[in-house]
JSON list of C-alpha atoms in Angstrom, two decimals:
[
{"chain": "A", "resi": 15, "resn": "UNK", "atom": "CA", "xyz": [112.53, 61.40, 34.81]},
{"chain": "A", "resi": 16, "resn": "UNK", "atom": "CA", "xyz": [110.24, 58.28, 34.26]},
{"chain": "A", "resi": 17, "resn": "UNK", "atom": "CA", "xyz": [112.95, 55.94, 35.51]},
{"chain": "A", "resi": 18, "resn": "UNK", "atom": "CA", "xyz": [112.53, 57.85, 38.74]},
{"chain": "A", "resi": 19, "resn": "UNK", "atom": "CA", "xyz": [109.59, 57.96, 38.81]},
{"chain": "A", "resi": 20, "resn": "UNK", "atom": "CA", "xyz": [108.77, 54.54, 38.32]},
{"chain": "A", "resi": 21, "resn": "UNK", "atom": "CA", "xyz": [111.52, 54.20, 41.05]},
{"chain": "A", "resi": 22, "resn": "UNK", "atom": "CA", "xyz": [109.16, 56.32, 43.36]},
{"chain": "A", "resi": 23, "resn": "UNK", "atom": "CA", "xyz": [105.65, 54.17, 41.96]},
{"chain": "A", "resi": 24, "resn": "UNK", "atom": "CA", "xyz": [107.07, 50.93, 43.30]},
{"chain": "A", "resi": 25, "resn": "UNK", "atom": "CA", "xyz": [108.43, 52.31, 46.49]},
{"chain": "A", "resi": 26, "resn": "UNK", "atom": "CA", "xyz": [105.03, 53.28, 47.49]},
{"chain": "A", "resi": 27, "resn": "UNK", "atom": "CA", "xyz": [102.95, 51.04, 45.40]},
{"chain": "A", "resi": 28, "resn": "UNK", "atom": "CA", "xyz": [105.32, 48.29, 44.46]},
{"chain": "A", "resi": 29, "resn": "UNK", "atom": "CA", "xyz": [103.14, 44.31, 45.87]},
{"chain": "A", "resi": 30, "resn": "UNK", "atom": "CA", "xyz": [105.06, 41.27, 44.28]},
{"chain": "A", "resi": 31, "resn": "UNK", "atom": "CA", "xyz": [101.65, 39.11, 44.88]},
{"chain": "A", "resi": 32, "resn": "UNK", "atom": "CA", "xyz": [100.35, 37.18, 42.19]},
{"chain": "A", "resi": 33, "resn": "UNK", "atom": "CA", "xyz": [97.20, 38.91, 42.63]},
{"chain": "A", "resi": 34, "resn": "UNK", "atom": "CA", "xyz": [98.22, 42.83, 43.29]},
{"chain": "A", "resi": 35, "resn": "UNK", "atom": "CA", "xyz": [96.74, 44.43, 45.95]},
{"chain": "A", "resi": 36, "resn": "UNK", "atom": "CA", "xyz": [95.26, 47.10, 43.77]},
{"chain": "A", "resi": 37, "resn": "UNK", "atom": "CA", "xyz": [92.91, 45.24, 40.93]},
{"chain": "A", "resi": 38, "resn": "UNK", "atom": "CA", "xyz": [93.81, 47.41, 38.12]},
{"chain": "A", "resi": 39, "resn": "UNK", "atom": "CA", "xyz": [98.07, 46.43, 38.22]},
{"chain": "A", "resi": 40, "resn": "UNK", "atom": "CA", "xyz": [97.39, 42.95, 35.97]},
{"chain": "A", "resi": 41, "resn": "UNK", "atom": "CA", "xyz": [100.70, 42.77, 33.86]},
{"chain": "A", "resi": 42, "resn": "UNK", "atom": "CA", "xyz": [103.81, 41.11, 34.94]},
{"chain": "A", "resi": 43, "resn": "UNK", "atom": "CA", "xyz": [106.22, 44.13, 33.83]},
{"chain": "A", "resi": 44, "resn": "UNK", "atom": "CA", "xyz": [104.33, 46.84, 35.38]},
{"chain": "A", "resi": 45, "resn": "UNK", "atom": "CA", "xyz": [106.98, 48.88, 37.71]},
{"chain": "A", "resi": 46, "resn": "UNK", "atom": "CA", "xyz": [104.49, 47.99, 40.57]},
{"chain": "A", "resi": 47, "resn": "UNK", "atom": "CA", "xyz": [105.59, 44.52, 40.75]},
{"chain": "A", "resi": 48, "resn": "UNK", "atom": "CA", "xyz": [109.15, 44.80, 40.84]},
{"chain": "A", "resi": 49, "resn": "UNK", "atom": "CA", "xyz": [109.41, 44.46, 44.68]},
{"chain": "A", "resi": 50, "resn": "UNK", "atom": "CA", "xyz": [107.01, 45.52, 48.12]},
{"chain": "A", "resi": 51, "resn": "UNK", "atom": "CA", "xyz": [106.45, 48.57, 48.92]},
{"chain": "A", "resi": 52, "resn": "UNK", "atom": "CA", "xyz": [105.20, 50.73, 51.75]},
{"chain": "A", "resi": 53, "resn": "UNK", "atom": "CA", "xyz": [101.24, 49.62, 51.81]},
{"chain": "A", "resi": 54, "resn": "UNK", "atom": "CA", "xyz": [102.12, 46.08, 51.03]},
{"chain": "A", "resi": 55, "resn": "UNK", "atom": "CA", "xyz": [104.30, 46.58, 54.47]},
{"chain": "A", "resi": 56, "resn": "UNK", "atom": "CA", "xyz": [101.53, 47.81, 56.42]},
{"chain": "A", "resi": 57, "resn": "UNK", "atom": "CA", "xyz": [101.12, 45.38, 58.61]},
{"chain": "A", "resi": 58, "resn": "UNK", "atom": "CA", "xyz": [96.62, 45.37, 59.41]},
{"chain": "A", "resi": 59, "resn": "UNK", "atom": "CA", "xyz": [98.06, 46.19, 62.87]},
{"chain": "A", "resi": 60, "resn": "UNK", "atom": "CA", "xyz": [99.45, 49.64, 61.62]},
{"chain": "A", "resi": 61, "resn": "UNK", "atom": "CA", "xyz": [96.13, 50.49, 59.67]},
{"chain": "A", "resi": 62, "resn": "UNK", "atom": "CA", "xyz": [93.65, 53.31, 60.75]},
{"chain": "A", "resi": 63, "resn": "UNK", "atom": "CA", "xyz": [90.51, 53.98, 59.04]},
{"chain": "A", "resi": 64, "resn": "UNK", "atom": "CA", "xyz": [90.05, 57.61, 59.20]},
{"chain": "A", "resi": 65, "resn": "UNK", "atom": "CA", "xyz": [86.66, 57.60, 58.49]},
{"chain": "A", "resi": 66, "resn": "UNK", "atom": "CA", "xyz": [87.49, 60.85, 56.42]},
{"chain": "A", "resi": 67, "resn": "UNK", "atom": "CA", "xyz": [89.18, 62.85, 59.35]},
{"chain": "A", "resi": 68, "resn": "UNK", "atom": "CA", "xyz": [92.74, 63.88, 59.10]},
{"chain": "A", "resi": 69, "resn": "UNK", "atom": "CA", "xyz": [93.31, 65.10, 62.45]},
{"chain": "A", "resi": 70, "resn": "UNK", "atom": "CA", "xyz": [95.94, 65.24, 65.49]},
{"chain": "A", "resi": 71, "resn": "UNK", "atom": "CA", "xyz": [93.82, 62.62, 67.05]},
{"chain": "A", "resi": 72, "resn": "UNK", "atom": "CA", "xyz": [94.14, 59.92, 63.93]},
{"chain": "A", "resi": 73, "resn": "UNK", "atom": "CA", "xyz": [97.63, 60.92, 63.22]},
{"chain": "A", "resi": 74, "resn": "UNK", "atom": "CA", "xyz": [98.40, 59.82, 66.88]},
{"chain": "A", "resi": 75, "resn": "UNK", "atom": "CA", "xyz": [96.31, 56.53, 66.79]},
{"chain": "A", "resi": 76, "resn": "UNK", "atom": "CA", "xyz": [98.61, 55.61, 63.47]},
{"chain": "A", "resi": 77, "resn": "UNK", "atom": "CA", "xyz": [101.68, 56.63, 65.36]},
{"chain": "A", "resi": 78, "resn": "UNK", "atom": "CA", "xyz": [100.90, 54.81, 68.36]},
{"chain": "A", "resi": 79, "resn": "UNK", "atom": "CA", "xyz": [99.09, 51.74, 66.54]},
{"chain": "A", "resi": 80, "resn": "UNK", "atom": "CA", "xyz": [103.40, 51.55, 64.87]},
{"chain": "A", "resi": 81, "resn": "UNK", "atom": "CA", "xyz": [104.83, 50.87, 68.54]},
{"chain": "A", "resi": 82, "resn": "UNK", "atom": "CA", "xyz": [108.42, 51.29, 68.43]},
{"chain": "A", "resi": 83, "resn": "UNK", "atom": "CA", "xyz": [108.24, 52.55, 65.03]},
{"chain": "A", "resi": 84, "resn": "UNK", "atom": "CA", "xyz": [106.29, 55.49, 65.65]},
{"chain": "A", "resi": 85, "resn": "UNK", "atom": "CA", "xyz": [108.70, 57.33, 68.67]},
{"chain": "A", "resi": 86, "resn": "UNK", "atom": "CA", "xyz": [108.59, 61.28, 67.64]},
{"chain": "A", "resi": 87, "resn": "UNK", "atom": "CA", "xyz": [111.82, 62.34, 65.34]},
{"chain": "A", "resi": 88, "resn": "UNK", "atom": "CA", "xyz": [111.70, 59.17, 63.85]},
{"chain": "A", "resi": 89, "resn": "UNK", "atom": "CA", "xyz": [109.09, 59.20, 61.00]},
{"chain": "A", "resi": 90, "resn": "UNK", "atom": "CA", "xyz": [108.25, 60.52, 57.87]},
{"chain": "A", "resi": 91, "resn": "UNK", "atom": "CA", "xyz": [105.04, 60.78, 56.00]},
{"chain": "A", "resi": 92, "resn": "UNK", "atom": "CA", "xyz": [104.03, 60.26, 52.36]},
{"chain": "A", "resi": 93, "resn": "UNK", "atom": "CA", "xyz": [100.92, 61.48, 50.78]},
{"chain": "A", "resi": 94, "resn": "UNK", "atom": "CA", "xyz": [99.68, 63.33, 47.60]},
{"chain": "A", "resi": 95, "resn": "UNK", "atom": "CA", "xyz": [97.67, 66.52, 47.10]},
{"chain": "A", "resi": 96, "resn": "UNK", "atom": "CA", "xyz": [94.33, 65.54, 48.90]},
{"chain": "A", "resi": 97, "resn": "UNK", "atom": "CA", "xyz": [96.06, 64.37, 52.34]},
{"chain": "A", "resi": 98, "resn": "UNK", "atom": "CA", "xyz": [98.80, 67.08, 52.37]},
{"chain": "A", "resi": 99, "resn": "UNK", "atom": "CA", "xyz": [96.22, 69.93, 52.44]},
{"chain": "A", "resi": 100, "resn": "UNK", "atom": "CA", "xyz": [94.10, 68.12, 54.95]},
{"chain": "A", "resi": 101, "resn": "UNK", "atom": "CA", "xyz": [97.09, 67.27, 57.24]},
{"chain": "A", "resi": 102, "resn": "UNK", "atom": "CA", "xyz": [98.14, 71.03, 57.53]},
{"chain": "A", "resi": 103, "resn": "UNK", "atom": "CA", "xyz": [94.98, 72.29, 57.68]},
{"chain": "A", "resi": 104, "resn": "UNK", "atom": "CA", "xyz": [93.44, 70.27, 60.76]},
{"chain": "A", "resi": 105, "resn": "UNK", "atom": "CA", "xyz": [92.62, 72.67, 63.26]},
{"chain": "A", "resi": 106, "resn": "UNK", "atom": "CA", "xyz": [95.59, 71.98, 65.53]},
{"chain": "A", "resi": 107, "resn": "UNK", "atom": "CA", "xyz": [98.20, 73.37, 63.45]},
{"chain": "A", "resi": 108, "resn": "UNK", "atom": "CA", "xyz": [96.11, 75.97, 61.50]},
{"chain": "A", "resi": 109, "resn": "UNK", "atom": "CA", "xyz": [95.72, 78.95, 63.27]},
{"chain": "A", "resi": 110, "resn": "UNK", "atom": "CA", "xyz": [98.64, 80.66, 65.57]},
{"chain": "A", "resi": 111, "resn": "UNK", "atom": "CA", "xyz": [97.06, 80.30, 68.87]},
{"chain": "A", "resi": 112, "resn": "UNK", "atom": "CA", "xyz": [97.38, 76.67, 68.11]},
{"chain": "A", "resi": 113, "resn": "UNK", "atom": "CA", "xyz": [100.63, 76.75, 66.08]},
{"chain": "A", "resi": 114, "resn": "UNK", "atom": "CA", "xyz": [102.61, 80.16, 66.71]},
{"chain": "A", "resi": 115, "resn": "UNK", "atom": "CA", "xyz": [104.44, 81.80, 64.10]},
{"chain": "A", "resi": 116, "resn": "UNK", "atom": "CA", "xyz": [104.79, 78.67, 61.51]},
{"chain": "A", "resi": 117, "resn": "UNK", "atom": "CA", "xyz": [101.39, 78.23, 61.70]},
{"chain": "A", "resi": 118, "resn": "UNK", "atom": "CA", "xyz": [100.06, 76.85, 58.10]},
{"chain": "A", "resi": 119, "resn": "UNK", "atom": "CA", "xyz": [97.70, 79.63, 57.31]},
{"chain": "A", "resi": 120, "resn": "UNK", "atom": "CA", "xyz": [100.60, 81.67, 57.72]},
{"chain": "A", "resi": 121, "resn": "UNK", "atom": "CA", "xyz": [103.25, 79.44, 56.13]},
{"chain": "A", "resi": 122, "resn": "UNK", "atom": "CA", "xyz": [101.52, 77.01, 54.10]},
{"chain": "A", "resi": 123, "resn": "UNK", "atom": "CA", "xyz": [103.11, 74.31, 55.66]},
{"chain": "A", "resi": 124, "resn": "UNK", "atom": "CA", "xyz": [103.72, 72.67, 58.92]},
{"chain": "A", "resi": 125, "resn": "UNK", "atom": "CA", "xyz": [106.94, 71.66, 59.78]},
{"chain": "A", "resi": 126, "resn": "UNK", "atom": "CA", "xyz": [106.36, 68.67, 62.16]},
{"chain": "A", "resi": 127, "resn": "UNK", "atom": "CA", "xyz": [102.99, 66.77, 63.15]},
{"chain": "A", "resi": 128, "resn": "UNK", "atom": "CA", "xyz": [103.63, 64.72, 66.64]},
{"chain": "A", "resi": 129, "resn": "UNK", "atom": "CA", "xyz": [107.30, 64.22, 65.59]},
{"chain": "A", "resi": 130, "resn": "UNK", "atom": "CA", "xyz": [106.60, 63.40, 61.92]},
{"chain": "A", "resi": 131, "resn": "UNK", "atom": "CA", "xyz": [109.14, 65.17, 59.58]},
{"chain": "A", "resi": 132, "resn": "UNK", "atom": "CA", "xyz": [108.96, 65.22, 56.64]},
{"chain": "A", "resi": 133, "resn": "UNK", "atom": "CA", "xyz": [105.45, 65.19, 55.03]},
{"chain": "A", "resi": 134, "resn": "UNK", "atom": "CA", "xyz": [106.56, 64.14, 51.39]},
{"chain": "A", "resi": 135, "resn": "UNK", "atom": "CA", "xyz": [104.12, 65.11, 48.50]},
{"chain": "A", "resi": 136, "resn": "UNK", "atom": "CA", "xyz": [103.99, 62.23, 46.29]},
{"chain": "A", "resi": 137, "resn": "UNK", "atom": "CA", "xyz": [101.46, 62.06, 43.56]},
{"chain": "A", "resi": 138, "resn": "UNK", "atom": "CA", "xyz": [101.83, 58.12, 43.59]},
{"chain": "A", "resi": 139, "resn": "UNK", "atom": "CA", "xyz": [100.02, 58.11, 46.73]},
{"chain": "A", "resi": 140, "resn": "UNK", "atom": "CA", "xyz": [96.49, 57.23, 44.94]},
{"chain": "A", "resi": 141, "resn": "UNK", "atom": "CA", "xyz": [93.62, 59.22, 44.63]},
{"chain": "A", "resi": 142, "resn": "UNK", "atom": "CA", "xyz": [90.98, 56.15, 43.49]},
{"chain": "A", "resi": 143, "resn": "UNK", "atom": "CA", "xyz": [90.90, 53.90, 46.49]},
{"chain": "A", "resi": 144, "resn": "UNK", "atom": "CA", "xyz": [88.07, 52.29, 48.35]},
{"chain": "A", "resi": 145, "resn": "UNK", "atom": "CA", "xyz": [87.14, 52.61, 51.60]},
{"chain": "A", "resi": 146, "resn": "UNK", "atom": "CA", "xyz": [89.92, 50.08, 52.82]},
{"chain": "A", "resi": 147, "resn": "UNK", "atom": "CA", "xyz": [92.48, 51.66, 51.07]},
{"chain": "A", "resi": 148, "resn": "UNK", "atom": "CA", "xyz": [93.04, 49.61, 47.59]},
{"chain": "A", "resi": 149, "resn": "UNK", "atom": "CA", "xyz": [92.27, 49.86, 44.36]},
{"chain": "A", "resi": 150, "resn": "UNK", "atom": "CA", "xyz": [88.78, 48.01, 43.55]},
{"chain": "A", "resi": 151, "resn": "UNK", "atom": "CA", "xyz": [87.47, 49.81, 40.32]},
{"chain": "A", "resi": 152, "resn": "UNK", "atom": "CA", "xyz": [84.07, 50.43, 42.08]},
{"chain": "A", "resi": 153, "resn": "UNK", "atom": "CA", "xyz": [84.69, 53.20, 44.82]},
{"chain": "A", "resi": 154, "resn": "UNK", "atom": "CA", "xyz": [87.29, 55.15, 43.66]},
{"chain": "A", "resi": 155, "resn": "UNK", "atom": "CA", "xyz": [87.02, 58.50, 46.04]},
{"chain": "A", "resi": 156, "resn": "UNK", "atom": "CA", "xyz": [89.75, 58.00, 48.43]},
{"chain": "A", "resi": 157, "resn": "UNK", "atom": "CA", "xyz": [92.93, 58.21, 49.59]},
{"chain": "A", "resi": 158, "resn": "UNK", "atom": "CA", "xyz": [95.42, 57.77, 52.43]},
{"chain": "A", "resi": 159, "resn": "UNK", "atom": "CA", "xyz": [98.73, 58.94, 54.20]},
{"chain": "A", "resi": 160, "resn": "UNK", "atom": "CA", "xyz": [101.56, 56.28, 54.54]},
{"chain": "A", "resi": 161, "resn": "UNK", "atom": "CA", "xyz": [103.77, 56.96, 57.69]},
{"chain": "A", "resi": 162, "resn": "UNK", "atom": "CA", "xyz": [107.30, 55.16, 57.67]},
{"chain": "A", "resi": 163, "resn": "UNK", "atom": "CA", "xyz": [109.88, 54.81, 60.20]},
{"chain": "A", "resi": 164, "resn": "UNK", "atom": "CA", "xyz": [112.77, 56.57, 58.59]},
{"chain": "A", "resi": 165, "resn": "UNK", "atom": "CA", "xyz": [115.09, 53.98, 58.53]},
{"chain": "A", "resi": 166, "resn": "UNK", "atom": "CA", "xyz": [113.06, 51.51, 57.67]},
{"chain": "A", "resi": 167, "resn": "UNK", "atom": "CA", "xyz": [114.27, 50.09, 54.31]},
{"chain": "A", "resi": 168, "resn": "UNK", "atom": "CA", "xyz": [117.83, 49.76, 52.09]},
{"chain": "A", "resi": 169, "resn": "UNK", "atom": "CA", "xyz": [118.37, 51.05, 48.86]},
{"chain": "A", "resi": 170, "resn": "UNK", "atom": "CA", "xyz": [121.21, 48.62, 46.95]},
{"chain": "A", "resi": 171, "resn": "UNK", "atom": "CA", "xyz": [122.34, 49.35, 43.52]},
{"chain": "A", "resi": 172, "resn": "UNK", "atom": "CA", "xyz": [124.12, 46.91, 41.66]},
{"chain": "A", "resi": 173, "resn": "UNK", "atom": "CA", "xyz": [124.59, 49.23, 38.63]},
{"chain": "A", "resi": 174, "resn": "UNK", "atom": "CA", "xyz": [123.79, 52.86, 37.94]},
{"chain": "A", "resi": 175, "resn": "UNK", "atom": "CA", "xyz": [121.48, 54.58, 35.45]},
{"chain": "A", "resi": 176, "resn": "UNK", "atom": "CA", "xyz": [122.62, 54.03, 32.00]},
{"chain": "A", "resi": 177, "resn": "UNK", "atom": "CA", "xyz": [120.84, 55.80, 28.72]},
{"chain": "A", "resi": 178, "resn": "UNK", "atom": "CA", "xyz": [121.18, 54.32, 25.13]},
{"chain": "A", "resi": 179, "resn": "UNK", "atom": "CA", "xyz": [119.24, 55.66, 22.13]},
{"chain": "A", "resi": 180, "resn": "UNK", "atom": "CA", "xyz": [118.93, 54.65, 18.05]},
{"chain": "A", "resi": 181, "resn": "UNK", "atom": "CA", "xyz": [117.34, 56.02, 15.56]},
{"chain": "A", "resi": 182, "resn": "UNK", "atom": "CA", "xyz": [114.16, 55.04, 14.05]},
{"chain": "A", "resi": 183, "resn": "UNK", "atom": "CA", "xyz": [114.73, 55.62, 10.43]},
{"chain": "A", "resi": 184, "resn": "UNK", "atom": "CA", "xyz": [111.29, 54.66, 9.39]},
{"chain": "A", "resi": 185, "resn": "UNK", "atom": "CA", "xyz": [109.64, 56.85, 11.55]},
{"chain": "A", "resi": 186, "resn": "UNK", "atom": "CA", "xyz": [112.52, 59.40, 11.97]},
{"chain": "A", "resi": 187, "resn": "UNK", "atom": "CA", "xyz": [112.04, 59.06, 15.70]},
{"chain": "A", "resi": 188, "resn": "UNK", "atom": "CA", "xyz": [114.73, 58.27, 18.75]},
{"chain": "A", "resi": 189, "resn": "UNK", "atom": "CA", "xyz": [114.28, 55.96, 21.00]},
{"chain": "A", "resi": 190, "resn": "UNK", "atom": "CA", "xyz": [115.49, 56.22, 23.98]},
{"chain": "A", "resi": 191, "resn": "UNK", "atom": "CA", "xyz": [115.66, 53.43, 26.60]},
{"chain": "A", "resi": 192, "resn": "UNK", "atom": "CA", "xyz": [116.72, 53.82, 30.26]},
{"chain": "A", "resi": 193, "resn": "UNK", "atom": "CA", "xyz": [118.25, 51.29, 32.73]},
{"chain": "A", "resi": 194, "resn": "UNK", "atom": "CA", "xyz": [119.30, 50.05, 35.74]},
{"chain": "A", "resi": 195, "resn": "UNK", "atom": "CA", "xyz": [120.10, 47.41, 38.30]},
{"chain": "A", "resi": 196, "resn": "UNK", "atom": "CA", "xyz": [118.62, 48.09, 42.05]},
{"chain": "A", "resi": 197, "resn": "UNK", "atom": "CA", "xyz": [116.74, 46.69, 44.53]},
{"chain": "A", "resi": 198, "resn": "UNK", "atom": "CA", "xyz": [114.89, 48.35, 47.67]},
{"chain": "A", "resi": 199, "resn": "UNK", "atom": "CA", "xyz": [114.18, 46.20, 50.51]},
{"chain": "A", "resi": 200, "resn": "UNK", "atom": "CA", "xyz": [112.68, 46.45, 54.16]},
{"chain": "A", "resi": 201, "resn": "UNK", "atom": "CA", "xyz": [115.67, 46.21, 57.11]},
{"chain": "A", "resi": 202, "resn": "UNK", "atom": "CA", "xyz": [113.64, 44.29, 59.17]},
{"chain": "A", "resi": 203, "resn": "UNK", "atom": "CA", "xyz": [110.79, 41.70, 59.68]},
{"chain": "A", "resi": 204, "resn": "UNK", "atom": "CA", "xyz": [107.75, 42.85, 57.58]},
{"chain": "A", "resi": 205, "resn": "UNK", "atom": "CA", "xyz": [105.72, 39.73, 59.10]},
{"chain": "A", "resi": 206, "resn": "UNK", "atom": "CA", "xyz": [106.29, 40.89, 62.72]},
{"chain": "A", "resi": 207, "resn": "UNK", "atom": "CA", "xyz": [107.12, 44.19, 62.96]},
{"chain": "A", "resi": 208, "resn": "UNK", "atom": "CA", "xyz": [105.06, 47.44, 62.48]},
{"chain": "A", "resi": 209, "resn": "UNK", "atom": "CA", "xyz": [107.59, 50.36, 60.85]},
{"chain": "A", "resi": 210, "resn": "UNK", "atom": "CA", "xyz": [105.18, 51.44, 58.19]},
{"chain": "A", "resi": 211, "resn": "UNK", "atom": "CA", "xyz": [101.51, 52.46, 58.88]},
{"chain": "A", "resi": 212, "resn": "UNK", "atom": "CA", "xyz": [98.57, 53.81, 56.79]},
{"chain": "A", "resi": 213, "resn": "UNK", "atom": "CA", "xyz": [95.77, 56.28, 57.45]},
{"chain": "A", "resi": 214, "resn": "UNK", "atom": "CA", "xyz": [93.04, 55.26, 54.97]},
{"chain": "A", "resi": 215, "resn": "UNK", "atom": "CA", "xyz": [89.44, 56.16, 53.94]},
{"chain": "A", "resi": 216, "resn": "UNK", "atom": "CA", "xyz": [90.09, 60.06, 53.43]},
{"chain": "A", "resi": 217, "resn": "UNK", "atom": "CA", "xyz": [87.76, 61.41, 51.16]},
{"chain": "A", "resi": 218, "resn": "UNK", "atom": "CA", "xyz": [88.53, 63.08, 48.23]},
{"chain": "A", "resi": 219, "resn": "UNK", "atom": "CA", "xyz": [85.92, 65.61, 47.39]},
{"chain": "A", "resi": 220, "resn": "UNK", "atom": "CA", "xyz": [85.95, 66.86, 51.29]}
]
C-alpha cells in the first residue's frame, strides 16, 4: 500500500534537516521529512566510496569502517535493483568454486555476504545520486547499498492504520484517506556511534 510504502521511503530516506539532504525533497509534508532515516544516520565514518566496485573487498571496508556494528550475523543490507545484481554477482560468490552449491549463477541469490543477511530489495534506495551519494539534480547515475546493524532502531506505534473514505458526488469519485500514528527512531547515539553504513558511487549503467 502507499501508507507502507511511504513508511518504507522515510525509513531509508527520511532527513528532518531544514535543508534535506537530497535537493529535490523541498516541501514540509513530504513523507521524507517525517523523521531520520538510514543515510541521514550514516555517520561520514561509516561511508565508502566504491568508486563503482561492488565487491567482497568494499563490502568488508563498510563492515569494518561500522566497528562494533558490523560483527558477522549481525547486519542486514538494503539496496534496489542496480546494487542487488552487482552484490551477487561479484566474482566471489558467482561461480561454485567460489560459492558451492548456492552459488548465484546457480541460485540467483546469495544467502550471506561476510555475515550480512538479509540483502533487502528496496526500490527507495535511489537510482539518481551523485558521486557522494545524494541527490544534486546534476549527476544523477548512481546509487548505493545501506548496511544496518539489525537492531539498530525502534518501531513505536501510538495508533494503528485506520482507512476512512466519502464520496465525491461531483466527480463521482471515492476518496480514500489512510492514517496513522508511529514513530521510528535509532536505539542508540547517532552522533557517536557507527550502526548504519553506506557504500556509495555505484554506477548505474555498469
Amino acid at each position: 500500500t502507499a501508507y507502507a510504502r511511504g513508511i518504507e521511503d522515510a525509513i531509508i530516506n527520511g532527513d528532518t534537516s531544514a535543508t534535506h539532504q537530497d535537493s529535490d525533497v523541498t516541501s514540509s509534508n513530504d513523507v521524507r521529512k517525517v523523521w531520520n532515516g538510514m543515510r541521514k544516520h550514516a555517520l561520514a565514518a561509516a561511508k565508502i566510496d566504491a568508486n563503482d566496485v561492488v565487491s567482497v573487498a568494499t563490502m568488508r571496508k563498510m563492515l569494518q569502517a561500522m566497528g562494533n556494528y558490523g560483527r558477522p550475523g549481525t547486519t542486514l543490507a538494503v539496496t534496489n535493483s542496480v546494487g542487488y545484481w552487482k552484490a551477487i554477482t561479484q566474482a566471489d560468490v558467482l561461480t561454485v568454486d567460489k560459492y558451492g552449491a548456492m552459488a548465484s549463477i546457480l541460485s540467483g541469490e546469495v544467502g550471506k555476504i561476510l555475515g550480512i543477511a538479509p540483502i533487502i530489495w528496496s526500490d527507495k534506495v535511489r537510482e539518481d545520486l551523485n558521486e557522494s551519494g545524494v541527490y544534486d539534480g546534476v549527476t544523477t547515475n548512481e546509487t548505493e547499498i545501506i548496511l544496518s546493524y539489525q537492531k539498530a532502531y525502534a518501531i513505536g506505534i501510538k495508533r494503528g492504520v485506520s482507512v476512512e473514505s466519502k464520496k465525491d458526488i461531483e466527480t463521482d469519485q471515492i476518496i480514500m484517506v489512510v492514517t496513522g500514528r508511529m514513530d521510528v527512531q535509532p536505539r542508540y547515539d547517532t552522533t557517536t556511534e557507527k550502526m548504519v553504513g553506506v557504500l556509495y558511487d555505484i554506477n548505474t549503467g555498469t
